[in-house]
Amino acid sequence: MTTVGQLVFSGLLIGGIYALMSIGLTLIFGVLRVVNFAHGEFLMLAMYGAWAVTKYLGLNPYYSVVAIVPAMFLFGVLVHRMIVAPALDKPHLVVVFATMGLSILMQNVALMAMSADLLDVPPMLGGRSFSFGPFYAKPELLIGFAVAVACTLALRFMLQATYLGKAIRATVQDGEAAQLMGVPVPRIFLITFAAGSALVGLSACVMMPLFSVFPTVGLNFVLIAFVIVVLGGMGSIEGALLGGICIGIVQSLSSYYIAPAFGQMFFFMLFLLVMIFRPAGLLGRKGEASIGIND
Amino acid sequence: MPHALRWAALAAGAVALLATVVPGAAQESIRIGVLQPMTGPATKNGTENYTAMQIARDMFNERGGINGRKVEFLLADIPTPTAAISETERLTTKEGVKITLGSGVSLLAIPVSQAAERHGVFHWETAGAADIITKRGFKYTFQVGPAAYRYGQAAVDITLDELAPKLGKSPANLRVALLWENRAFGKSVGDSIRAYAKEKNINLVYDEGYDQFLTDMTPIVQRLKDVKPDVLLAISFPNDAILFQRKAKELDFNVGAMVGVSAGYSNPDLRDSIGDMVNGIFVSDFAARVNPKALSPETLKVADEFFKRYDDKMKRPPAGHASSAFSATWALFTEVFPKAKTFEPAELRDIALKLDLPEGSLANGSGIKFTNNDWPVDPKDAGQNLRASIGVWQWQKTGNNQVFPKKLATTEPLMVPLPNWSQR
Amino acid sequence: MDAAPPIAKRRPQRWRLMPERGTLSLFELALLAICVALVVARPPQYLQDVVIQTFLWAGLALAWNIAGGFAGLISFGHAAFFGLGAYTSTILTVNHGVTPWIGLWIGGALAAVFATLLTLVCARLRGPFFILSTLAAAEVVRIAALNWEKLTGGAEGLAILPTASVANMVFDSKTTYAALMLGYLVIVYAVTKAVEGSRYGYYLFAARDDEDAASAAGVNPLLARTGAMGLSAFLTGIGGSLFAQYFLFLDPTHVLSPELSFQFALLPALGGLGTAIGPVLGSFAITPLSEMLRAYFGGKAAGLHLAIYGGVLVIVMLYFPSGIAGALQRLSKRWRSSNR
């Protein structure tokens, strides 16, 4: 019993962190209907930033949030202006491949600038972990999970209660009607994309104490993020959290009871099953999968 | 018109790109094709290997080369096996090289040597270890580093000879766990450990491969906790090694002894990433720095110069594979080339097959004696270096010290059994 | 005035200059002539390697385009079909002595069956849901191949012995390989043109552009799509076998990878989705470019050649969104209208 409990517990925590990493992506997809193929590289960039702030300014990686989140927001503005916005009125594949090109570019600029070394930040609390009865968890995991949940709640609140949130929801429902009602849709797109980028920055600060950074680190996470976004229902923030937790737990249990050699196979199979039986994702709107994207 | 401007810009860009071609002019220099993964997932190995090889070239050229002829490297980036084949072909057919060095990792060594052999090119392999490399009936491929099975055997040997007694267990009672990352090198070593353990009647209580992209080690560590091994043998690359050790500490997984095999565990950056947790881990690998008494005085001088130059350039000591790259390249320059007149592959092959250097001749403690379908253990094997030295060193507070086999060792194995996490 | 006859039945009064649906144009003939010249002229071996890869990738891009461009089924999982074809023919050759000339049909057929099942299963999905499902399916195949060591050789890969003979489909001469790949390209192109100009092609375009209207007009979108995906997979699988016969080395990580799947989609997208000539132009532009970038810059600074490639990709996608074919069409229209 202890074993299953530990597996589920750890899977839950890491799943929350996967979800945090994917929330930015799902927000961008929900509003702009574009898939940012450079998502993994945004994460890589933010992680390098968090590492640099920790190393050169001596700050705790969690405090580097103060610097990294705004920086990633600005980066998102830049990428949106230069790459995403010009591609929005063109066929969907254009933005896919333009962001793919961006991802290759970023990976290799990072390689040229930082070399292939794995970089880490020193562990908190000397690397010890907390125990809850027979179960263990590192503080970094607990913090990460807490941030993921808090983020989900904060975003939900923002979307329901603030004007910006209403504007975003209106844009998602019907962009033209929203524009007619005075919502500045292009600016909403910009803000959403930049916010998605900022959220990646937040998740990077939380992930830096747990993972090493190197130029191709994005590749380890980007497929997970895509699966979580579609699994949870595109555009659904709670769906992303739920999807992430599912993935974390499935991976944990399948790697233990079947074999770790299969790596990500089981959650891909889970994903396919969900696509067959609930095509819109766990919390997506019914019929969404049949409409796909508006173009 | 914007359209025409765009086309013109593209065309100009294309012309500019092509104009930056720097053709290699054939001179009196000895041209060697070097194939390393400089981009892609194996970049770290590639860049470190290449740095070590460059140091060998520089040192050799400074000493005058061969009768005034200098060595020239033509570097090609091989991120994937397809690129490996294309680039090897390009270097051999377009640039006309007849000698190649490579290849960073086992998976790439296989296609590089295959393409080299197809063109009758002499290939000197410093890093690739997968056993299949020397079992394909090739004539011109020479694997200077140890084959994968030797890494595994050294790990099992130290377990039996040193660790089991220190843990107070007989081999029959010893619980051994085997964990391997399922890329070519990890799988190859894992297979060899399994076979050797069976031969020695060792009980493998855990034997799992895992995917390189696994980001959460909980299932693996939890299973190990349940199985309670005395000794863990693990073949991991740097990223997974770090994740595993951290998770082991988090979940409080304790083991009598931890033996890593090359790759991630021999990476000098490991201490930067996980700090003092690294102390006590054994590593089956070629030593970066071997017991000076095992080397001849001239070799010792060469080795020391290499270490100094590498440290100056990379700001850290070389990993085992970098050391091996240097040693093998240096041996090529100083043991093979001086005997060559035409530098044709057939001639180089003859020279290589006749080499009979005792252990301690190369900077990393190796000797050279290649198989040539005449090895009793496997007559199908050709080009394997039976004197490639492999041993076990240990991460200790004072540095990385060789602990096995006894004649190469500088200290005793320490910290056996490994103290629990709470005591470290 | 009589209503204009349907385009497919109209006889061309003169040769068209630029590629069009249903007929051959001078442009295509000229391109074919250049390709034949490249094979026959025996350029230096290294360039022959680039030519061979360019032809092979053009064929693969065309195959993808049947599903992605014509039927609107954007797939990021075509590496699964490629790998199935490559591994099937290779395993049959290495373990059972079956000549690749037969093996490649079996590989293609297996890929087609897998694709048909996949499309039926994912029938209700559109857009990113479909795309990611294909990606997930391909990843499942890759991981299975990686672990099913007895069959595929696992991570260490599978190698074909380089003994040259026609029966083995292994050749010493690169010219023969170039001819083989050109043959593949021409056949796939012919199939593509045939589909494009046929009634079946119209069903596909209709189902792609407006499924409900197409249904109302009597087209069965599901059958049309499944057929397209099956055909696409069949041709991709054959391309995979040819790849295996040229490179003589397969490993799951590189032959079944997402990166490869992206490449199959990238070339048609850059060249012009939904046209026949587009994927060919895409490969002719990109394959030599990436090989040469790596050759010239690969040894200079680690990552430089890929950084340049990535940058070029971004710029080309933004400034030429309908691909090279689209740009050429705009150019030709402008030329034609300015000549009137």
Tab-separated table of C-alpha atoms in Angstrom, chain A residues 2-4 6-7 252-261, chain B residues 175 177-179 205-209 216-229 232 244 247-248 251 253-254:
chain	number	residue	atom	x	y	z
A	2	THR	CA	2.836	2.317	0.815
A	3	THR	CA	4.168	1.759	-2.659
A	4	VAL	CA	0.974	2.651	-4.454
A	6	GLN	CA	3.955	6.935	-2.862
A	7	LEU	CA	3.557	6.446	-6.590
A	252	SER	CA	4.217	6.817	-12.278
A	253	LEU	CA	2.035	3.749	-12.042
A	254	SER	CA	2.797	2.371	-15.489
A	255	SER	CA	6.542	2.777	-15.062
A	256	TYR	CA	6.358	0.861	-11.819
A	257	TYR	CA	3.917	-1.891	-12.660
A	258	ILE	CA	4.866	-2.433	-16.276
A	259	ALA	CA	8.298	-1.079	-17.108
A	260	PRO	CA	10.120	2.245	-17.085
A	261	ALA	CA	11.529	1.370	-20.489
B	175	ARG	CA	21.323	-8.838	-4.015
B	177	ALA	CA	20.176	-4.465	-9.030
B	178	LEU	CA	20.805	-3.455	-12.639
B	179	LEU	CA	19.447	-0.218	-14.082
B	205	VAL	CA	16.947	-8.867	-8.124
B	206	TYR	CA	16.143	-5.943	-10.409
B	207	ASP	CA	16.855	-5.541	-14.122
B	208	GLU	CA	15.160	-2.654	-15.861
B	209	GLY	CA	15.828	-0.400	-18.800
B	216	ASP	CA	10.285	11.502	-12.896
B	217	MET	CA	12.352	8.755	-11.307
B	218	THR	CA	9.831	7.917	-8.596
B	219	PRO	CA	8.659	4.578	-10.035
B	220	ILE	CA	12.224	3.366	-10.445
B	221	VAL	CA	13.390	4.410	-7.016
B	222	GLN	CA	10.238	3.119	-5.370
B	223	ARG	CA	10.694	-0.268	-6.991
B	224	LEU	CA	14.297	-0.370	-5.885
B	225	LYS	CA	13.221	0.451	-2.361
B	226	ASP	CA	10.800	-2.449	-2.454
B	227	VAL	CA	13.430	-4.832	-3.761
B	228	LYS	CA	16.150	-3.799	-1.268
B	229	PRO	CA	19.336	-4.494	-3.216
B	232	LEU	CA	23.096	-1.043	-7.528
B	244	PHE	CA	18.022	9.576	-10.055
B	247	LYS	CA	15.037	11.193	-6.184
B	248	ALA	CA	16.932	8.519	-4.258
B	251	LEU	CA	12.560	8.974	-1.149
B	253	PHE	CA	16.483	4.919	-0.921
B	254	ASN	CA	19.636	3.522	0.625
